[in-house]
PDB file of C-alpha atoms in Angstrom:
ATOM      1  CA  GLU A   1     109.555 247.205 -65.565  1.00 54.00           C
ATOM      2  CA  ALA A   2     107.035 249.625 -63.479  1.00 61.00           C
ATOM      3  CA  ASP A   3     105.927 252.791 -65.399  1.00 90.00           C
ATOM      4  CA  ILE A   4     106.298 254.871 -62.105  1.00 95.00           C
ATOM      5  CA  TYR A   5     108.356 257.776 -62.377  1.00 96.00           C
ATOM      6  CA  GLN A   6     109.993 260.287 -59.641  1.00 97.00           C
ATOM      7  CA  THR A   7     111.601 263.616 -60.267  1.00 97.00           C
ATOM      8  CA  PRO A   8     114.175 264.592 -59.228  1.00 97.00           C
ATOM      9  CA  ARG A   9     116.205 261.339 -58.259  1.00 95.00           C
ATOM     10  CA  TYR A  10     118.358 263.757 -55.919  1.00 96.00           C
ATOM     11  CA  LEU A  11     117.686 266.950 -54.350  1.00 97.00           C
ATOM     12  CA  VAL A  12     119.850 269.319 -51.802  1.00 97.00           C
ATOM     13  CA  ILE A  13     118.103 272.198 -50.900  1.00 96.00           C
ATOM     14  CA  GLY A  14     118.458 274.864 -48.421  1.00 96.00           C
ATOM     15  CA  THR A  15     116.412 275.229 -44.839  1.00 97.00           C
ATOM     16  CA  GLY A  16     113.162 276.862 -45.233  1.00 96.00           C
ATOM     17  CA  LYS A  17     112.454 275.935 -49.040  1.00 96.00           C
ATOM     18  CA  LYS A  18     109.359 274.884 -50.612  1.00 96.00           C
ATOM     19  CA  ILE A  19     110.186 271.394 -52.790  1.00 96.00           C
ATOM     20  CA  THR A  20     107.706 269.255 -54.053  1.00 97.00           C
ATOM     21  CA  LEU A  21     108.631 265.588 -55.059  1.00 97.00           C
ATOM     22  CA  GLU A  22     106.756 264.358 -58.203  1.00 98.00           C
ATOM     23  CA  CYS A  23     105.492 260.880 -59.161  1.00 98.00           C
ATOM     24  CA  SER A  24     103.450 259.617 -62.047  1.00 98.00           C
ATOM     25  CA  GLN A  25     102.535 256.368 -62.932  1.00 97.00           C
ATOM     26  CA  THR A  26     101.049 255.181 -66.705  1.00 94.00           C
ATOM     27  CA  MET A  27      99.298 251.877 -65.325  1.00 91.00           C
ATOM     28  CA  GLY A  28      95.687 253.935 -64.528  1.00 91.00           C
ATOM     29  CA  HIS A  29      96.134 252.870 -61.063  1.00 92.00           C
ATOM     30  CA  ASP A  30      93.935 254.143 -58.562  1.00 91.00           C
ATOM     31  CA  LYS A  31      95.857 253.315 -55.400  1.00 91.00           C
ATOM     32  CA  MET A  32      98.987 255.447 -54.589  1.00 94.00           C
ATOM     33  CA  TYR A  33     101.569 255.678 -51.631  1.00 95.00           C
ATOM     34  CA  TRP A  34     104.565 257.926 -50.591  1.00 96.00           C
ATOM     35  CA  TYR A  35     107.066 256.092 -48.092  1.00 95.00           C
ATOM     36  CA  GLN A  36     110.265 257.713 -46.039  1.00 95.00           C
ATOM     37  CA  GLN A  37     112.732 255.773 -45.694  1.00 94.00           C
ATOM     38  CA  ASP A  38     116.201 256.658 -43.919  1.00 92.00           C
ATOM     39  CA  PRO A  39     119.522 254.632 -45.139  1.00 85.00           C
ATOM     40  CA  GLY A  40     119.592 251.060 -44.260  1.00 83.00           C
ATOM     41  CA  MET A  41     116.104 251.514 -42.724  1.00 88.00           C
ATOM     42  CA  GLU A  42     112.555 250.038 -43.177  1.00 88.00           C
ATOM     43  CA  LEU A  43     109.995 251.691 -45.213  1.00 91.00           C
ATOM     44  CA  HIS A  44     107.147 253.941 -43.247  1.00 92.00           C
ATOM     45  CA  LEU A  45     104.430 255.105 -45.291  1.00 92.00           C
ATOM     46  CA  ILE A  46     103.641 258.682 -44.648  1.00 94.00           C
ATOM     47  CA  HIS A  47     100.478 259.519 -47.600  1.00 95.00           C
ATOM     48  CA  TYR A  48      97.977 257.148 -49.551  1.00 92.00           C
ATOM     49  CA  SER A  49      95.476 257.732 -51.961  1.00 93.00           C
ATOM     50  CA  TYR A  50      92.548 255.507 -53.188  1.00 88.00           C
ATOM     51  CA  GLY A  51      91.753 257.496 -56.487  1.00 92.00           C
ATOM     52  CA  VAL A  52      91.544 261.232 -57.314  1.00 95.00           C
ATOM     53  CA  ASN A  53      90.666 263.800 -54.869  1.00 95.00           C
ATOM     54  CA  SER A  54      91.213 261.377 -52.095  1.00 93.00           C
ATOM     55  CA  THR A  55      94.195 261.534 -49.719  1.00 94.00           C
ATOM     56  CA  GLU A  56      94.953 259.930 -46.394  1.00 93.00           C
ATOM     57  CA  LYS A  57      98.011 260.283 -43.892  1.00 91.00           C
ATOM     58  CA  GLY A  58      99.772 257.235 -43.693  1.00 88.00           C
ATOM     59  CA  ASP A  59     101.163 255.493 -40.214  1.00 81.00           C
ATOM     60  CA  LEU A  60     104.152 257.831 -39.829  1.00 83.00           C
ATOM     61  CA  SER A  61     103.419 261.378 -39.023  1.00 80.00           C
ATOM     62  CA  SER A  62     104.894 263.839 -41.499  1.00 84.00           C
ATOM     63  CA  GLU A  63     104.602 267.795 -42.338  1.00 89.00           C
ATOM     64  CA  SER A  64     104.789 267.090 -45.930  1.00 93.00           C
ATOM     65  CA  THR A  65     101.047 267.108 -48.183  1.00 94.00           C
ATOM     66  CA  VAL A  66      99.951 265.484 -50.895  1.00 96.00           C
ATOM     67  CA  SER A  67      97.489 265.937 -53.622  1.00 96.00           C
ATOM     68  CA  ARG A  68      95.674 263.885 -56.401  1.00 97.00           C
ATOM     69  CA  ILE A  69      93.875 265.598 -59.193  1.00 97.00           C
ATOM     70  CA  ARG A  70      94.675 263.241 -61.706  1.00 96.00           C
ATOM     71  CA  THR A  71      94.935 259.493 -61.504  1.00 96.00           C
ATOM     72  CA  GLU A  72      98.369 259.307 -63.020  1.00 96.00           C
ATOM     73  CA  HIS A  73      99.555 262.383 -60.542  1.00 97.00           C
ATOM     74  CA  PHE A  74     100.304 261.933 -56.729  1.00 98.00           C
ATOM     75  CA  PRO A  75     103.044 265.249 -55.846  1.00 98.00           C
ATOM     76  CA  LEU A  76     104.645 265.533 -52.206  1.00 97.00           C
ATOM     77  CA  THR A  77     105.156 268.848 -51.242  1.00 96.00           C
ATOM     78  CA  LEU A  78     107.094 270.594 -48.402  1.00 94.00           C
ATOM     79  CA  GLU A  79     106.330 273.803 -47.628  1.00 94.00           C
ATOM     80  CA  SER A  80     109.537 274.613 -45.719  1.00 94.00           C
ATOM     81  CA  ALA A  81     112.255 272.086 -45.685  1.00 95.00           C
ATOM     82  CA  ARG A  82     114.443 271.324 -42.545  1.00 95.00           C
ATOM     83  CA  PRO A  83     117.116 268.898 -42.193  1.00 96.00           C
ATOM     84  CA  SER A  84     114.921 266.487 -40.541  1.00 94.00           C
ATOM     85  CA  HIS A  85     113.307 265.824 -43.424  1.00 95.00           C
ATOM     86  CA  THR A  86     116.283 264.402 -45.337  1.00 96.00           C
ATOM     87  CA  SER A  87     115.721 261.230 -46.418  1.00 96.00           C
ATOM     88  CA  GLN A  88     114.834 259.291 -49.539  1.00 96.00           C
ATOM     89  CA  TYR A  89     111.307 259.271 -50.375  1.00 97.00           C
ATOM     90  CA  LEU A  90     109.545 256.416 -52.425  1.00 96.00           C
ATOM     91  CA  CYS A  91     106.177 256.183 -54.596  1.00 97.00           C
ATOM     92  CA  ALA A  92     104.092 253.402 -55.046  1.00 95.00           C
ATOM     93  CA  SER A  93     101.240 252.771 -57.009  1.00 94.00           C
ATOM     94  CA  SER A  94      98.999 249.099 -57.093  1.00 91.00           C
ATOM     95  CA  GLU A  95      95.975 248.092 -59.083  1.00 81.00           C
ATOM     96  CA  GLY A  96      93.926 247.137 -55.702  1.00 66.00           C
ATOM     97  CA  TRP A  97      93.872 245.387 -52.530  1.00 55.00           C
ATOM     98  CA  ASP A  98      92.843 242.016 -53.909  1.00 55.00           C
ATOM     99  CA  ARG A  99      96.139 242.038 -55.954  1.00 59.00           C
ATOM    100  CA  GLY A 100      98.303 243.553 -53.282  1.00 76.00           C
ATOM    101  CA  THR A 101     101.431 244.393 -55.580  1.00 87.00           C
ATOM    102  CA  GLN A 102     102.925 247.532 -55.357  1.00 91.00           C
ATOM    103  CA  TYR A 103     105.033 249.270 -58.241  1.00 93.00           C
ATOM    104  CA  PHE A 104     107.724 251.811 -56.863  1.00 95.00           C
ATOM    105  CA  GLY A 105     109.481 254.495 -58.507  1.00 96.00           C
ATOM    106  CA  PRO A 106     113.460 254.984 -58.402  1.00 95.00           C
ATOM    107  CA  GLY A 107     113.359 257.524 -55.027  1.00 95.00           C
ATOM    108  CA  THR A 108     113.974 260.512 -54.758  1.00 96.00           C
ATOM    109  CA  ARG A 109     117.127 261.322 -51.962  1.00 96.00           C
ATOM    110  CA  LEU A 110     116.767 264.433 -50.538  1.00 97.00           C
ATOM    111  CA  LEU A 111     119.228 266.633 -48.327  1.00 97.00           C
ATOM    112  CA  VAL A 112     118.144 269.635 -46.531  1.00 97.00           C
ATOM    113  CA  LEU A 113     121.242 271.664 -45.465  1.00 96.00           C
TER     114      LEU A 113
ATOM    115  CA  SER B   1     109.734 248.019 -36.146  1.00 46.00           C
ATOM    116  CA  GLN B   2     105.997 248.613 -37.742  1.00 52.00           C
ATOM    117  CA  GLN B   3     105.025 244.769 -37.604  1.00 63.00           C
ATOM    118  CA  GLY B   4     107.749 242.465 -37.253  1.00 65.00           C
ATOM    119  CA  GLU B   5     111.583 241.662 -37.295  1.00 80.00           C
ATOM    120  CA  GLU B   6     112.924 240.342 -40.083  1.00 87.00           C
ATOM    121  CA  ASP B   7     116.186 237.946 -39.234  1.00 88.00           C
ATOM    122  CA  PRO B   8     119.034 238.057 -39.944  1.00 93.00           C
ATOM    123  CA  GLN B   9     120.062 241.685 -40.818  1.00 92.00           C
ATOM    124  CA  ALA B  10     122.827 240.781 -42.733  1.00 95.00           C
ATOM    125  CA  LEU B  11     123.889 237.932 -44.520  1.00 96.00           C
ATOM    126  CA  SER B  12     127.174 236.899 -46.689  1.00 97.00           C
ATOM    127  CA  ILE B  13     127.798 234.045 -48.913  1.00 97.00           C
ATOM    128  CA  GLN B  14     129.100 232.614 -51.464  1.00 97.00           C
ATOM    129  CA  GLU B  15     127.912 232.360 -55.118  1.00 97.00           C
ATOM    130  CA  GLY B  16     126.039 229.144 -55.688  1.00 97.00           C
ATOM    131  CA  GLU B  17     124.929 228.784 -52.016  1.00 97.00           C
ATOM    132  CA  ASN B  18     121.434 228.869 -50.908  1.00 97.00           C
ATOM    133  CA  ALA B  19     120.370 232.261 -49.045  1.00 97.00           C
ATOM    134  CA  THR B  20     117.468 231.914 -46.385  1.00 97.00           C
ATOM    135  CA  MET B  21     115.383 235.023 -44.924  1.00 97.00           C
ATOM    136  CA  ASN B  22     112.902 235.089 -41.892  1.00 96.00           C
ATOM    137  CA  CYS B  23     110.347 237.521 -41.233  1.00 95.00           C
ATOM    138  CA  SER B  24     108.189 237.764 -38.320  1.00 95.00           C
ATOM    139  CA  TYR B  25     104.574 239.956 -37.961  1.00 93.00           C
ATOM    140  CA  LYS B  26     102.395 240.524 -35.455  1.00 91.00           C
ATOM    141  CA  THR B  27      98.946 240.267 -36.646  1.00 88.00           C
ATOM    142  CA  SER B  28      96.828 238.704 -38.662  1.00 89.00           C
ATOM    143  CA  ILE B  29      97.365 239.373 -42.311  1.00 90.00           C
ATOM    144  CA  ASN B  30      95.678 238.720 -45.575  1.00 89.00           C
ATOM    145  CA  ASN B  31      98.830 238.418 -47.297  1.00 91.00           C
ATOM    146  CA  LEU B  32     102.706 238.575 -46.985  1.00 94.00           C
ATOM    147  CA  GLN B  33     105.174 240.030 -49.924  1.00 95.00           C
ATOM    148  CA  TRP B  34     108.856 239.862 -50.390  1.00 96.00           C
ATOM    149  CA  TYR B  35     110.525 242.824 -52.169  1.00 96.00           C
ATOM    150  CA  ARG B  36     114.027 243.333 -52.989  1.00 97.00           C
ATOM    151  CA  GLN B  37     115.978 246.846 -53.092  1.00 95.00           C
ATOM    152  CA  ASN B  38     119.500 247.572 -54.802  1.00 92.00           C
ATOM    153  CA  SER B  39     121.459 250.126 -53.216  1.00 85.00           C
ATOM    154  CA  GLY B  40     119.827 253.639 -53.220  1.00 76.00           C
ATOM    155  CA  ARG B  41     116.899 252.466 -55.557  1.00 84.00           C
ATOM    156  CA  GLY B  42     113.605 251.556 -55.642  1.00 88.00           C
ATOM    157  CA  LEU B  43     111.697 248.184 -54.449  1.00 93.00           C
ATOM    158  CA  VAL B  44     110.924 245.664 -56.463  1.00 94.00           C
ATOM    159  CA  HIS B  45     108.345 242.963 -55.753  1.00 94.00           C
ATOM    160  CA  LEU B  46     109.140 239.478 -56.019  1.00 96.00           C
ATOM    161  CA  ILE B  47     106.157 237.246 -54.705  1.00 95.00           C
ATOM    162  CA  LEU B  48     103.248 237.757 -52.792  1.00 94.00           C
ATOM    163  CA  ILE B  49     101.830 234.585 -50.335  1.00 95.00           C
ATOM    164  CA  ARG B  50      97.987 234.892 -49.324  1.00 93.00           C
ATOM    165  CA  SER B  51      96.955 233.916 -45.719  1.00 94.00           C
ATOM    166  CA  ASN B  52      95.493 230.485 -47.040  1.00 95.00           C
ATOM    167  CA  GLU B  53      98.478 229.764 -48.565  1.00 96.00           C
ATOM    168  CA  ARG B  54     101.505 227.848 -47.234  1.00 97.00           C
ATOM    169  CA  GLU B  55     104.118 227.693 -49.444  1.00 98.00           C
ATOM    170  CA  LYS B  56     105.395 229.443 -53.161  1.00 97.00           C
ATOM    171  CA  HIS B  57     107.586 229.142 -55.844  1.00 96.00           C
ATOM    172  CA  SER B  58     108.759 231.581 -58.296  1.00 95.00           C
ATOM    173  CA  GLY B  59     111.948 230.623 -60.079  1.00 97.00           C
ATOM    174  CA  ARG B  60     114.525 230.635 -57.643  1.00 97.00           C
ATOM    175  CA  LEU B  61     112.640 231.556 -54.908  1.00 98.00           C
ATOM    176  CA  ARG B  62     111.017 229.614 -52.461  1.00 98.00           C
ATOM    177  CA  VAL B  63     108.474 231.447 -49.936  1.00 98.00           C
ATOM    178  CA  THR B  64     106.457 229.701 -46.613  1.00 98.00           C
ATOM    179  CA  LEU B  65     104.098 231.321 -44.704  1.00 98.00           C
ATOM    180  CA  ASP B  66     103.314 229.994 -40.809  1.00 97.00           C
ATOM    181  CA  THR B  67     100.240 231.498 -39.771  1.00 95.00           C
ATOM    182  CA  SER B  68     100.218 229.998 -36.563  1.00 95.00           C
ATOM    183  CA  LYS B  69     103.789 231.328 -35.985  1.00 95.00           C
ATOM    184  CA  LYS B  70     103.165 234.871 -37.476  1.00 95.00           C
ATOM    185  CA  SER B  71     106.522 233.598 -39.984  1.00 96.00           C
ATOM    186  CA  SER B  72     107.513 233.642 -43.290  1.00 97.00           C
ATOM    187  CA  SER B  73     110.570 232.458 -44.845  1.00 97.00           C
ATOM    188  CA  LEU B  74     112.348 233.427 -48.145  1.00 98.00           C
ATOM    189  CA  LEU B  75     114.266 231.260 -49.972  1.00 98.00           C
ATOM    190  CA  ILE B  76     116.794 231.877 -52.875  1.00 98.00           C
ATOM    191  CA  THR B  77     118.553 228.983 -54.166  1.00 98.00           C
ATOM    192  CA  ALA B  78     121.916 228.816 -56.312  1.00 97.00           C
ATOM    193  CA  SER B  79     122.588 232.352 -55.823  1.00 97.00           C
ATOM    194  CA  ARG B  80     124.478 234.647 -58.099  1.00 97.00           C
ATOM    195  CA  ALA B  81     126.350 237.962 -57.233  1.00 96.00           C
ATOM    196  CA  ALA B  82     123.563 239.792 -59.219  1.00 95.00           C
ATOM    197  CA  ASP B  83     121.498 238.014 -55.993  1.00 97.00           C
ATOM    198  CA  THR B  84     123.267 241.027 -53.735  1.00 97.00           C
ATOM    199  CA  ALA B  85     120.555 243.387 -52.591  1.00 97.00           C
ATOM    200  CA  SER B  86     118.310 244.140 -49.727  1.00 96.00           C
ATOM    201  CA  TYR B  87     115.415 242.019 -49.114  1.00 96.00           C
ATOM    202  CA  PHE B  88     111.761 243.445 -47.226  1.00 95.00           C
ATOM    203  CA  CYS B  89     109.221 241.455 -46.365  1.00 95.00           C
ATOM    204  CA  ALA B  90     105.761 243.628 -46.062  1.00 94.00           C
ATOM    205  CA  THR B  91     102.313 242.472 -44.581  1.00 92.00           C
ATOM    206  CA  VAL B  92      98.491 243.450 -45.587  1.00 87.00           C
ATOM    207  CA  THR B  93      97.371 243.170 -42.533  1.00 81.00           C
ATOM    208  CA  ILE B  94      93.242 242.262 -42.487  1.00 74.00           C
ATOM    209  CA  GLY B  95      92.412 245.560 -40.867  1.00 72.00           C
ATOM    210  CA  SER B  96      93.799 247.501 -44.188  1.00 70.00           C
ATOM    211  CA  SER B  97      92.719 244.828 -46.984  1.00 65.00           C
ATOM    212  CA  ASN B  98      90.691 247.241 -48.825  1.00 69.00           C
ATOM    213  CA  THR B  99      93.426 249.947 -48.575  1.00 72.00           C
ATOM    214  CA  GLY B 100      96.321 247.403 -49.587  1.00 75.00           C
ATOM    215  CA  LYS B 101      98.541 249.351 -46.978  1.00 82.00           C
ATOM    216  CA  LEU B 102     102.013 247.708 -46.747  1.00 88.00           C
ATOM    217  CA  ILE B 103     104.034 247.531 -43.420  1.00 89.00           C
ATOM    218  CA  PHE B 104     107.618 247.022 -43.929  1.00 91.00           C
ATOM    219  CA  GLY B 105     109.865 244.661 -41.698  1.00 90.00           C
ATOM    220  CA  GLN B 106     113.401 246.167 -41.369  1.00 91.00           C
ATOM    221  CA  GLY B 107     115.093 244.020 -44.164  1.00 93.00           C
ATOM    222  CA  THR B 108     117.803 242.007 -44.647  1.00 95.00           C
ATOM    223  CA  THR B 109     120.735 242.559 -46.512  1.00 95.00           C
ATOM    224  CA  LEU B 110     122.366 240.262 -48.849  1.00 97.00           C
ATOM    225  CA  GLN B 111     125.885 239.948 -49.894  1.00 97.00           C
ATOM    226  CA  VAL B 112     126.612 237.040 -52.365  1.00 97.00           C
ATOM    227  CA  LYS B 113     130.437 236.964 -53.212  1.00 96.00           C
ATOM    228  CA  PRO B 114     131.618 235.897 -56.675  1.00 92.00           C
TER     229      PRO B 114
END
């Protein structure tokens, strides 16, 4: 069982609100990732981090931002939520490229009304 | 999709039968991984196969990799109702080896009927 946590699990919020999705891992992994997944579809990488103070945008353009102030914490923020942001957001971490395995949190289902 | 296709998109079998899922990808890879996702949950890593490997086993799982055809298959033997889930292949491309970024396929939805 992976030690990676996401809160909240479900979030229903109105348009224009600022939201932060939390992701924490207790495995000491340097690399962390955020993916966006629509129902029944593939995962798209939206942000990743090599380590503290290192963040990069992923392959799918996203209006969200991330920060990595501590190794274990990788929050994702939407400054002004819109209905188009409705999706599932999955956080993951990995030990390093040569091992490659990513450990996923349970996900946050976001619905923006 | 970003990297390739998975086939079939959906598969329904009886308990005890074998299930085979295929994955194709477009660019040269460092490794290919298979993940499982139960409905509405996060993904669980099943198995990783490196580009210089051709076959790997883990319990009831068997994965093959053909880099000349840029394809992989996942075989689940003696399936159980608990195997019902979506299965995704994901690749780490040569260009992304130092970041470990995964590129996912569209997934195969497997239903195993009791």
